[in-house]
PDB file of C-alpha atoms in Angstrom:
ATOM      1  CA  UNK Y   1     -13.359  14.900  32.255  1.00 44.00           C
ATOM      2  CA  UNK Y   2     -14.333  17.897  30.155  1.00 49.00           C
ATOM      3  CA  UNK Y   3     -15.518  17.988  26.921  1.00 53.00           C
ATOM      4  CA  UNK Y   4     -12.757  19.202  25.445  1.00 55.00           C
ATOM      5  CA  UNK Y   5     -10.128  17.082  26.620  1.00 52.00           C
ATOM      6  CA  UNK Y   6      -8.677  14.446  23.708  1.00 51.00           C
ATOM      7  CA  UNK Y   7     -10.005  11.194  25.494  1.00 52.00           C
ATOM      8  CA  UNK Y   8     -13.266  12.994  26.547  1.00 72.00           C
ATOM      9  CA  UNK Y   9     -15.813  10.185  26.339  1.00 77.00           C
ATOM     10  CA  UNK Y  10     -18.850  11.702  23.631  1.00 90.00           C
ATOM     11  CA  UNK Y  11     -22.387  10.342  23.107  1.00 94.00           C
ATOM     12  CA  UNK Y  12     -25.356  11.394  21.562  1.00 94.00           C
ATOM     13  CA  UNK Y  13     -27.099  11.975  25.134  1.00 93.00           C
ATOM     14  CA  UNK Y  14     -23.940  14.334  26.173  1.00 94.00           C
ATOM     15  CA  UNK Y  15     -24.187  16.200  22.766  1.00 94.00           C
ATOM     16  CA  UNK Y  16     -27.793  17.240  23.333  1.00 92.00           C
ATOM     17  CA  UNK Y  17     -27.238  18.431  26.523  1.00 93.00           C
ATOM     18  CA  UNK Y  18     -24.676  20.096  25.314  1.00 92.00           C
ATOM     19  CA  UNK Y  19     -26.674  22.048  22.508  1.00 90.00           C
ATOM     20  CA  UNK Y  20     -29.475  22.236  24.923  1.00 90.00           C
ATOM     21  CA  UNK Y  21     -26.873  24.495  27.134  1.00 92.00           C
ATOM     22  CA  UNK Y  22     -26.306  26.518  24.157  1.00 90.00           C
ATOM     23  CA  UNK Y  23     -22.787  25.118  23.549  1.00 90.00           C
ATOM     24  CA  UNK Y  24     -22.608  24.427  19.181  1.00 90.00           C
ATOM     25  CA  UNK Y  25     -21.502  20.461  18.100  1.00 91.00           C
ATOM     26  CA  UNK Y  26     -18.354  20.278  17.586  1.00 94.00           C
ATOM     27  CA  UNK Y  27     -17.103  17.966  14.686  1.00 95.00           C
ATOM     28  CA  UNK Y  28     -14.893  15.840  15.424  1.00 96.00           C
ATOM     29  CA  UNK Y  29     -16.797  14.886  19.291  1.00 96.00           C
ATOM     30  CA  UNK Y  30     -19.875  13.972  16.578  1.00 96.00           C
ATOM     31  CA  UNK Y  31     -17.507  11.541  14.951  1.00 97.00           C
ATOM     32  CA  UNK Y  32     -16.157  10.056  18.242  1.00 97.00           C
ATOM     33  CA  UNK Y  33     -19.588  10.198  19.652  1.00 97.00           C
ATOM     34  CA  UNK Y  34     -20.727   7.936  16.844  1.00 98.00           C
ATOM     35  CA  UNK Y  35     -17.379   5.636  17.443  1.00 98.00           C
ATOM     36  CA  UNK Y  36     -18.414   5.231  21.035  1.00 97.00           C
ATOM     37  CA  UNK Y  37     -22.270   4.453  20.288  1.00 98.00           C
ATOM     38  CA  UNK Y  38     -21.438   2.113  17.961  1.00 98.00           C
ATOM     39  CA  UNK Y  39     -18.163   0.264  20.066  1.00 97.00           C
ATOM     40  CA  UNK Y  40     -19.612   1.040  23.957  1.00 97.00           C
ATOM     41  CA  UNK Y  41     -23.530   1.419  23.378  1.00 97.00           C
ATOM     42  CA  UNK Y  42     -24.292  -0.759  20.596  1.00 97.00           C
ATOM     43  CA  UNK Y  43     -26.664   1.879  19.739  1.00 98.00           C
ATOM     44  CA  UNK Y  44     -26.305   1.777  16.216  1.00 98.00           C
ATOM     45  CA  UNK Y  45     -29.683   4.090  15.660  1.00 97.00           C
ATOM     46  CA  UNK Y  46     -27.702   6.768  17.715  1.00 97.00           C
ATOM     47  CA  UNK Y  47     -25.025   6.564  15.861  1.00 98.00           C
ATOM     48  CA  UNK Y  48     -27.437   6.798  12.630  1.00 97.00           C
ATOM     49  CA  UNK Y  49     -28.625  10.001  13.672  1.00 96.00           C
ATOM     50  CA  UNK Y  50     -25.170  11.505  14.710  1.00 96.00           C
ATOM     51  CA  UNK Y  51     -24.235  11.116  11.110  1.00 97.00           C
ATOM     52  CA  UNK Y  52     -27.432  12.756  10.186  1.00 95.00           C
ATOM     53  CA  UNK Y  53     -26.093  15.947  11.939  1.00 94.00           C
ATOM     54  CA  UNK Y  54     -22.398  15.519  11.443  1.00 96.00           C
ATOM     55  CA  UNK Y  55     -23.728  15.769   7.123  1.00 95.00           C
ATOM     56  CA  UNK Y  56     -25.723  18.735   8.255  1.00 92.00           C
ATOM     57  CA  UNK Y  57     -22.416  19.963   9.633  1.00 92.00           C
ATOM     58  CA  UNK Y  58     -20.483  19.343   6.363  1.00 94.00           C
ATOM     59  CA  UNK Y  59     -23.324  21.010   4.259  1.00 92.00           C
ATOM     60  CA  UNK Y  60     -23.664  17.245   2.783  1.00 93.00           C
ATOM     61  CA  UNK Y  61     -27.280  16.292   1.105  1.00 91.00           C
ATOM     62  CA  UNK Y  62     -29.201  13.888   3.820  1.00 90.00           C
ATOM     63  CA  UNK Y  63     -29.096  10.187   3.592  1.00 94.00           C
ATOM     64  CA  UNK Y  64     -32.254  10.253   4.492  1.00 90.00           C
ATOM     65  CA  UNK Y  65     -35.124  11.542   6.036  1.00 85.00           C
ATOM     66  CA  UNK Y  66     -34.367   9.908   9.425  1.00 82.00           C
ATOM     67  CA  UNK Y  67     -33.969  12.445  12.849  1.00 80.00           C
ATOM     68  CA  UNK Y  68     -31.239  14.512  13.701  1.00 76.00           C
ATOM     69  CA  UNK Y  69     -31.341  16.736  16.860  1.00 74.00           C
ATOM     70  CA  UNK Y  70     -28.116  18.759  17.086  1.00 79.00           C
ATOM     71  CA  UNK Y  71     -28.335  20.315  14.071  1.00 74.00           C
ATOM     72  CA  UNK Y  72     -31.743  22.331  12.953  1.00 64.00           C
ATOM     73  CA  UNK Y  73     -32.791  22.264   9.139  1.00 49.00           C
ATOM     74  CA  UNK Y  74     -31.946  25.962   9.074  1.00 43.00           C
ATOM     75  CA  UNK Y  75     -28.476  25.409   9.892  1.00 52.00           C
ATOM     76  CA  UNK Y  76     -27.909  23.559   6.553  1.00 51.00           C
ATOM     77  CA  UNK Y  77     -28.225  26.786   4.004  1.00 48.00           C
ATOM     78  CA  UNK Y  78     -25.005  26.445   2.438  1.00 52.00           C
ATOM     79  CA  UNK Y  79     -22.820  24.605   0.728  1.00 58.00           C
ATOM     80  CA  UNK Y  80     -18.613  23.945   1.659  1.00 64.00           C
ATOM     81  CA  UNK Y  81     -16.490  25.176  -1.373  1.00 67.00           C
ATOM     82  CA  UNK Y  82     -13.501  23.796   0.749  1.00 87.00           C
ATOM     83  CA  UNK Y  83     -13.249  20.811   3.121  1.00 94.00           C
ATOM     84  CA  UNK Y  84     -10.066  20.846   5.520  1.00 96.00           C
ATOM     85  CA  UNK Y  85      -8.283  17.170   6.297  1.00 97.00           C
ATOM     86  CA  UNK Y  86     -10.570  17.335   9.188  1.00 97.00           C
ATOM     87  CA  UNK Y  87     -13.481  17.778   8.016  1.00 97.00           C
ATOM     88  CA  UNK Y  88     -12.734  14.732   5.656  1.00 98.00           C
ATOM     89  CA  UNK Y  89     -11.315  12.614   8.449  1.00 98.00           C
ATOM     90  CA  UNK Y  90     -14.392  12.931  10.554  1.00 98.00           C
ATOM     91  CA  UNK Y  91     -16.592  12.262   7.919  1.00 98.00           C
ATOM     92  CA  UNK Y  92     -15.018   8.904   6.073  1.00 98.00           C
ATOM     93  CA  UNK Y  93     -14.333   7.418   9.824  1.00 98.00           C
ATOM     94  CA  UNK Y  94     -17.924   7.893  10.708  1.00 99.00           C
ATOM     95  CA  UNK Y  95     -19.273   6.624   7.720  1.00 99.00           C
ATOM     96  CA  UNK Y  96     -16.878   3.591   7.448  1.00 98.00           C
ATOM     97  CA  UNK Y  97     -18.046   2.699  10.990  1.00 98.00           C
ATOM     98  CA  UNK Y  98     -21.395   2.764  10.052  1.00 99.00           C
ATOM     99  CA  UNK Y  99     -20.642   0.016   6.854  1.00 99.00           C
ATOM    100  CA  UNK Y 100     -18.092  -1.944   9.083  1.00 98.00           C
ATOM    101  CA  UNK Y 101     -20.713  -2.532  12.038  1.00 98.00           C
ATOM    102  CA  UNK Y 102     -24.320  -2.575   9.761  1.00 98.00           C
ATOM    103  CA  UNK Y 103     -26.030  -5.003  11.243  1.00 98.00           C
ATOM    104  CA  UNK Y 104     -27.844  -6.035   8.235  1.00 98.00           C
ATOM    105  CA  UNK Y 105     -26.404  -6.231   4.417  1.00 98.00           C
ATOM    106  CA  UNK Y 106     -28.751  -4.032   2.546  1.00 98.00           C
ATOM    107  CA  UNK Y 107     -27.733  -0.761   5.900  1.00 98.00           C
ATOM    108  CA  UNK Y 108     -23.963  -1.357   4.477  1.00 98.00           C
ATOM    109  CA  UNK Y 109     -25.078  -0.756   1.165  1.00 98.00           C
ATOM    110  CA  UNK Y 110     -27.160   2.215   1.949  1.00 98.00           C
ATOM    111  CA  UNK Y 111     -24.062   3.827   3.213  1.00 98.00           C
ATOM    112  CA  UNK Y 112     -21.755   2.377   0.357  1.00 98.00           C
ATOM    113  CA  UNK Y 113     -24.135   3.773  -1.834  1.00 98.00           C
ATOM    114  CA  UNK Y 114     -24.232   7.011  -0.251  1.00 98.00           C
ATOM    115  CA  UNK Y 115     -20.290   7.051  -0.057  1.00 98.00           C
ATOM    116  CA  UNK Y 116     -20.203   6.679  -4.379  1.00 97.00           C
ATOM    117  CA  UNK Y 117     -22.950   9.936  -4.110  1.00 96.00           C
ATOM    118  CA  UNK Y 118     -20.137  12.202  -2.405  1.00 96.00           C
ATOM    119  CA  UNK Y 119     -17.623  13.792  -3.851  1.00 94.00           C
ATOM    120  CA  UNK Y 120     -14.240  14.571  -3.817  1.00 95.00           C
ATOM    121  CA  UNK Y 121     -12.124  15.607  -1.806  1.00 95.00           C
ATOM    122  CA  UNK Y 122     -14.759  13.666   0.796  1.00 96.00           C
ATOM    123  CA  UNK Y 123     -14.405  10.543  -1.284  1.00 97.00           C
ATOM    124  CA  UNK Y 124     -11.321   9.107  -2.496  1.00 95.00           C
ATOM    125  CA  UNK Y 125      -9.671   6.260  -3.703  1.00 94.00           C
ATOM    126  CA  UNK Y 126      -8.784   4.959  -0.359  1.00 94.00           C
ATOM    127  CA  UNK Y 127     -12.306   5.261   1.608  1.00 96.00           C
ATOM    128  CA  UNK Y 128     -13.911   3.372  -1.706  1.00 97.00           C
ATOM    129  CA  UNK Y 129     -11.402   0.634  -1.309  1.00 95.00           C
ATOM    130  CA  UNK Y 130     -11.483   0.413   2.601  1.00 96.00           C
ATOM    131  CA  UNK Y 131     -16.169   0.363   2.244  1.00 98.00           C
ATOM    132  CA  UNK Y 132     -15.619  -2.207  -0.735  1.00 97.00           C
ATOM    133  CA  UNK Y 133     -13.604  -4.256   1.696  1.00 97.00           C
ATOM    134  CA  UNK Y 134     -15.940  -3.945   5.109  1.00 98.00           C
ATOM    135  CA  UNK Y 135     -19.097  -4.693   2.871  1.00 98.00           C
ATOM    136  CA  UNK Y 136     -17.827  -7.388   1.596  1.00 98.00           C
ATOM    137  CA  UNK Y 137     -17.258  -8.524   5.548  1.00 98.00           C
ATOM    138  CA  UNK Y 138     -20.638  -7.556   6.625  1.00 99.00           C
ATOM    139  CA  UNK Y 139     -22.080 -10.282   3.299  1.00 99.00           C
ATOM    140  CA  UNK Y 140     -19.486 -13.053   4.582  1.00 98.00           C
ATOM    141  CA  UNK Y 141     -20.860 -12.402   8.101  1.00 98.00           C
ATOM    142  CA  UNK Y 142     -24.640 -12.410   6.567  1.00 98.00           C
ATOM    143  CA  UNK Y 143     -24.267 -15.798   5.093  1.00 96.00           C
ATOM    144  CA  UNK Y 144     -26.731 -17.547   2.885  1.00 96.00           C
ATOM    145  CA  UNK Y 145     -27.295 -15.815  -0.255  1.00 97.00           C
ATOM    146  CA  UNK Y 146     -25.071 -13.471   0.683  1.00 98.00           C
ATOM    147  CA  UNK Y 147     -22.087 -15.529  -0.165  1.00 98.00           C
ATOM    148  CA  UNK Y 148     -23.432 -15.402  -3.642  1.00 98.00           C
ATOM    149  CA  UNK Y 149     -23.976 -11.705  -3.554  1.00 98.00           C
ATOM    150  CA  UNK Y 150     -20.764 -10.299  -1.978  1.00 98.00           C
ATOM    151  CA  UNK Y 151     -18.997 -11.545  -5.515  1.00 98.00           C
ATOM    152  CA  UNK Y 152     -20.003  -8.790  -7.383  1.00 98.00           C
ATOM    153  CA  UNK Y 153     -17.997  -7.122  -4.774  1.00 98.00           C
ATOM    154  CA  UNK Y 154     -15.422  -8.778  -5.021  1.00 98.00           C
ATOM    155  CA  UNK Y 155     -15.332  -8.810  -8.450  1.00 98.00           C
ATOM    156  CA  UNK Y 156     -14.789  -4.750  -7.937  1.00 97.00           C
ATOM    157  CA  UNK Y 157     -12.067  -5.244  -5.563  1.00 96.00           C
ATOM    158  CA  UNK Y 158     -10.106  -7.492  -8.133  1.00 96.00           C
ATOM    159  CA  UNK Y 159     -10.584  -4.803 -11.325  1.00 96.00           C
ATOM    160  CA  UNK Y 160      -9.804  -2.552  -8.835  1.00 94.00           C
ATOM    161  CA  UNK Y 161      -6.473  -4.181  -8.384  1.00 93.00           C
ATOM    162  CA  UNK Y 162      -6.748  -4.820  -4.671  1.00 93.00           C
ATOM    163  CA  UNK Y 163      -5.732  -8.993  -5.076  1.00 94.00           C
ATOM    164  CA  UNK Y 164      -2.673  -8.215  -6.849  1.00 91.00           C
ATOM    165  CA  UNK Y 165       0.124  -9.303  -4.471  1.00 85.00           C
ATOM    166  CA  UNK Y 166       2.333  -6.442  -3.554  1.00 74.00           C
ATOM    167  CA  UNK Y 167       0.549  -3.721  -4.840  1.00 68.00           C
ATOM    168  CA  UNK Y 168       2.271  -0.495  -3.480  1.00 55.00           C
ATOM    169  CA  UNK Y 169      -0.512   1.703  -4.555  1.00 59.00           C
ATOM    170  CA  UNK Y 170      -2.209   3.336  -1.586  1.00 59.00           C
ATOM    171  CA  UNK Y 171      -5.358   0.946  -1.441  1.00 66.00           C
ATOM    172  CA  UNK Y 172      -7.323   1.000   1.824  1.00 69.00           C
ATOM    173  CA  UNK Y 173      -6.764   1.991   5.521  1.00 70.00           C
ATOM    174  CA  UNK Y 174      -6.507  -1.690   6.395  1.00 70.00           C
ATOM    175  CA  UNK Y 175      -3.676  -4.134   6.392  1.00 74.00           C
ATOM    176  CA  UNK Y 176      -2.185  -5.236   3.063  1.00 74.00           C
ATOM    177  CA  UNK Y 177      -4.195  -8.695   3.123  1.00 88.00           C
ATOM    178  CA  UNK Y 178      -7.051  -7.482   4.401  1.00 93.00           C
ATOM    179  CA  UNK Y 179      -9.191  -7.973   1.111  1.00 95.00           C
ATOM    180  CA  UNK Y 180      -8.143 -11.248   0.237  1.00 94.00           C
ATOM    181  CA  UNK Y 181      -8.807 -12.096   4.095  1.00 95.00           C
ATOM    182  CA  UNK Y 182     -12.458 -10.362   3.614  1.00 97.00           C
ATOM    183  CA  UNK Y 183     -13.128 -12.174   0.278  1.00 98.00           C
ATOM    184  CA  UNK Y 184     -11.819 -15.886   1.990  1.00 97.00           C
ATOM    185  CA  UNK Y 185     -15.161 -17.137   2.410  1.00 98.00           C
ATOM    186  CA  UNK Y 186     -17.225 -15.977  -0.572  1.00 98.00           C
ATOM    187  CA  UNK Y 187     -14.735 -17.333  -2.348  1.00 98.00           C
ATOM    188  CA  UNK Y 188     -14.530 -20.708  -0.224  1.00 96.00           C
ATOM    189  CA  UNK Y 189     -18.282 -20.904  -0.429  1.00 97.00           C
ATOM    190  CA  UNK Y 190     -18.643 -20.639  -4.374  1.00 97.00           C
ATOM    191  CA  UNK Y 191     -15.368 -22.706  -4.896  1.00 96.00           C
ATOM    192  CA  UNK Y 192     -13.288 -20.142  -6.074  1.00 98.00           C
ATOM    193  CA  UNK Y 193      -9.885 -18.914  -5.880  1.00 97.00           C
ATOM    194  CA  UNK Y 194      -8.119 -15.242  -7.185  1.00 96.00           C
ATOM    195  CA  UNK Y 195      -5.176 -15.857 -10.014  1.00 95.00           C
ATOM    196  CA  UNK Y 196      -1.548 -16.045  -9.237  1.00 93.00           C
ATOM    197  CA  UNK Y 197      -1.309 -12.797 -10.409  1.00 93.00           C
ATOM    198  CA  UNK Y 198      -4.333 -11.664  -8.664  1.00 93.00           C
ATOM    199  CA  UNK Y 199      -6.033 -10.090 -11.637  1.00 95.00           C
ATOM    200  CA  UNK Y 200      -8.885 -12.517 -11.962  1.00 97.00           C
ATOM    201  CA  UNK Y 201     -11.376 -15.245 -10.320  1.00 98.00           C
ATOM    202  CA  UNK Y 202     -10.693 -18.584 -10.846  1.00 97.00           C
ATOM    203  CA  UNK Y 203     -12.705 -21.886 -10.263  1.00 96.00           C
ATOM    204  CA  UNK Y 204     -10.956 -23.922  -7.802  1.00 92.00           C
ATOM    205  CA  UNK Y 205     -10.000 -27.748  -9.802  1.00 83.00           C
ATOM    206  CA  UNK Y 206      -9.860 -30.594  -7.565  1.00 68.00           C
ATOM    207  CA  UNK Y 207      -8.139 -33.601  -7.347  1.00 58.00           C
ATOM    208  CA  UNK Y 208     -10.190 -37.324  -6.305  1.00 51.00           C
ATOM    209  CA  UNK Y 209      -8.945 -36.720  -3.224  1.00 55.00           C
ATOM    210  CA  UNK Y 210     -10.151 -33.131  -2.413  1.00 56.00           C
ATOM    211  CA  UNK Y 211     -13.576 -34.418  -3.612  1.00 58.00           C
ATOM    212  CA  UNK Y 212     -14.019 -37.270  -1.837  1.00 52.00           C
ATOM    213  CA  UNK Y 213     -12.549 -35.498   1.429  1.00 60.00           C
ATOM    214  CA  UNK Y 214     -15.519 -32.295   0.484  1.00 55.00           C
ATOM    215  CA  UNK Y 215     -18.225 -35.319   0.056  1.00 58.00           C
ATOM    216  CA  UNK Y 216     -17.784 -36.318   3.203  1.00 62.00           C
ATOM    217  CA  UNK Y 217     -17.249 -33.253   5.474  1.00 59.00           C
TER     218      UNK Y 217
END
């Protein structure tokens, strides 16, 4: 299928040859490439240095000093003045794969952290929500002390207004539960529970009967 084509399958191996053969990355086949690494692959260090070049490509400071292959240092001389809905697209979709499928807590946060150095029009209220609420997933799926952790996160979320039932602000890309269904077990875990209203963290009170039925699980 040719490179061009909407379905055209990208990787990082395919872009390389393709820069090798003196064709430039495009941007939007470096943020599909680093979909399919991360989904197909499960190459997430590809994927890692895809975003590497697809910042070099949106004249974005490095995350880091890590490798990046399509793009040469001199190619990043500039900076963008204006950032089209593509250019944004590509880059909060790559980067909220990168949180979403981290396989460690502290790689999410790297990126989080990143995410809160960018800024607008690349950031925006919606991206912060939608990292806020996959971060909080990759800590649930961490366990341990994570469980502990993740509520200062969640914490965030709630000042941030994301528990309140029926919000109708524009909150995340996700669906409309999707940060109480994140936040489930931290808040299980520490015995906690978000308001009726949804503007605050509550400690869950128990009955005999819960107890006893806990003590014995």
């Amino acid at each position: 299928m040719p490179s061009n084509t909407p379905y055209a399958v990208h990787t990082l191996y395919q872009l390389k040859c393709r820069v090798a053969a003196g064709q430039p990355p495009i941007l939007s086949h470096v943020m599909r490439a680093i979909q399919y690494e991360i989904n197909h692959n499960k190459d997430y260090n590809a994927a890692e240095e895809l975003f590497r070049d697809l910042l070099l490509m949106l004249h974005l400071h490095p995350i880091d000093d890590g490798p990046h292959t399509l793009m040469s240092s001199l190619d990043h001389t500039m900076t963008r003045a204006v950032y089209s809905e593509l250019d944004i697209t590509c880059f909060q979709k790559s980067i909220g794969k990168l949180i979403r499928a981290a396989p460690q807590p502290k790689t999410a946060l790297k990126y989080v952290c990143y995410l809160f150095e960018v800024s607008p029009p690349m950031r925006n209220e919606r991206i912060e929500n939608t990292a806020l609420i996959d971060i909080i997933r990759v800590y649930a799926r961490a366990r341990g002390e994570y469980l502990v952790k993740a509520l200062e996160f969640v914490q965030i979320g709630v000042e941030r207004g994301l528990a309140v039932p029926n919000n109708t602000r524009i909150k995340h890309h996700l669906n409309d539960d999707a940060f109480q269904v994140a936040c489930h077990p931290i808040l299980r875990h520490n015995r906690l529970r978000f308001s009726n209203d949804g503007t605050t963290i509550d400690p869950v009170i128990e009955d005999a009967h819960d107890k006893y039925r806990r003590m014995i699980q």
